[in-house]
Amino acid sequence: MAEQNAILKVGDKEVELPVLTGTAGHSVIDVRSLGASGYFTYDPGFMATGSCESEITFIDGAKGILLHRGYSIEELARDADYLEVVHMLLHGEAPDAETYKEFKQTITMHTMVHDQVNNFFRGFRRDAHPMAMLCGTVGAMASFYHDDLDISDSEQRIRSAYRLVAKMPTLVAMCYKYSIGQPFVYPSNELSYAENFLNMMFSVPAEKYNITPAVARAMDRIFTLHADHEQNASTSTVRLAGSSGANPYACIAAGVASLWGPAHGGANEACLNMLEEIGTVDRIPEFIAKAKDKNDPFRLMGFGHRVYKNHDPRATVMRESCHEVLAELNLQDPLLDVAMELERIALSDAYFAEKKLFPNVDFYSGIVLKAIGIPTNMFTCIFALARTVGWISHWHEMLSQPGQKIGRPRQLYTGESQRSYVKIDK
Ligand code: CMC
């Protein structure tokens, strides 16, 4: 709703731009008509750009608030399970008991992947990074499922969303099993979403995997805490890919690719590698000094966030979960000592306070994943598994909106001005 206008004045030219106000958060200046005046807005990194209208997730970075469909992440992590969160992200509402039962059944019935997918895996080297395999196999799903590729049909879009949410744990576990040379483990319908994933990761035909409730709960919580996060890099990638009319599997593969980078989903893996490199508490000052040194590109992985400038509410929940799991499993992990001391020093250091750098969710999730027994190179795959619902919910929302357009940013051109081409033989 435009309640007021902003006036942009450049020289003697004035452009009137509507100011749009949502239900919460920053209002936006609608610059869609600006191009005609001979100007574009310029915002590399999208520091102050709203790319879309969305009803899914709200973040107030200054106050450390994260809401999915209006529910706080703290409440969801405490009282809901991941599939309830999946339902609300995708359909807008938390399910009642009956709807939940049906929804869970539907997801469960979609967990197996086409048997040909097994052959597809055999093309990868065993030492391939699991994210490389995930990128490829998610994209390849478009070649297996042909009855949900009409993106103009909302029913087909939902079917592909269900398939993706259901099959991602299967694919992620297959990436792991393939990399360690163990046979793939099929999904098991009597298990919960998180239990099924753990079972596909850790059981072998020769031996049953004993699922500890605390571990299953922690796994489910990790999924919930990573389920969606507004218009982050990978979600924006999925939206941009989808805006051209690409199929859902190709779009999610694009999201996986974008998530892989260490500034985004790759941070949990990078964080654990960093903790291992630090090794002992006495070496922390050396790394803090490196992080503060302007001439050193080193950054404390798991610290800082583009949007949260107070605290990351997901990190608070994850920190609790981290302590719970380690106590439950009776694990004394020296990395946790390093992590806790690093957290303490960084939080009391003026550099980090000034730049508003706090531990983010990935700082703690890596430690929990390690405690569960998940190898470091699988961390980002697990993030991708959990975020798939966020990506596909945004994709579905975008395609449901009237007047949806292909994403096509403009630029500030700084190259050569037009010049004549001289033939190579002259
Ligand atoms: N360690 C040391 N200094 C840092 C860090 C860090 N982790 N993060 C930012 N800074 C400094 C940075 O050097 C810059 O200093 P200056 O103003 O003097 O140039 C200032 O803080 C602002 O940094 P920025 O890179 O301009 O901030 P950004 O909003 O563009 O980047 C970020 C946010 C998350 C990419 C960045 O904080 C970072 O690289 N953190 C480490 C990686 C990480 O943990 N990423 C996971 C994010 S949470 C999971 C997810 O949602 O994907």
Short mmCIF file of C-alpha atoms in Angstrom, two decimals, residues 138-161 163-164 245-251 395 399:
data_model
loop_
_atom_site.label_atom_id
_atom_site.label_comp_id
_atom_site.label_asym_id
_atom_site.label_seq_id
_atom_site.Cartn_x
_atom_site.Cartn_y
_atom_site.Cartn_z
CA VAL A 138 19.36 -32.63 -7.28
CA GLY A 139 19.52 -31.10 -10.77
CA ALA A 140 19.29 -34.58 -12.28
CA MET A 141 15.96 -35.19 -10.51
CA ALA A 142 14.29 -33.23 -13.30
CA SER A 143 15.18 -36.11 -15.59
CA PHE A 144 13.36 -38.62 -13.36
CA TYR A 145 10.10 -36.87 -12.46
CA HIS A 146 8.15 -35.62 -15.44
CA ASP A 147 4.74 -35.14 -13.88
CA ASP A 148 5.59 -32.02 -11.89
CA LEU A 149 7.50 -29.87 -14.33
CA ASP A 150 4.62 -27.62 -15.42
CA ILE A 151 5.47 -24.68 -13.21
CA SER A 152 2.25 -22.83 -14.09
CA ASP A 153 0.26 -25.55 -12.30
CA SER A 154 0.16 -24.95 -8.55
CA GLU A 155 -0.64 -28.62 -7.84
CA GLN A 156 2.45 -29.75 -9.74
CA ARG A 157 4.55 -27.16 -7.93
CA ILE A 158 3.41 -28.53 -4.57
CA ARG A 159 4.07 -32.09 -5.73
CA SER A 160 7.65 -31.17 -6.65
CA ALA A 161 8.02 -29.43 -3.28
CA ARG A 163 9.26 -34.68 -3.53
CA LEU A 164 12.19 -32.40 -2.83
CA GLY A 245 10.60 -20.43 -15.71
CA ALA A 246 13.27 -23.05 -14.93
CA ASN A 247 12.05 -26.32 -13.40
CA PRO A 248 12.06 -26.74 -9.59
CA TYR A 249 14.91 -29.26 -9.49
CA ALA A 250 17.18 -26.99 -11.55
CA CYS A 251 16.29 -24.08 -9.25
CA TRP A 395 9.87 -20.34 -5.46
CA LEU A 399 5.24 -18.18 -9.13
#
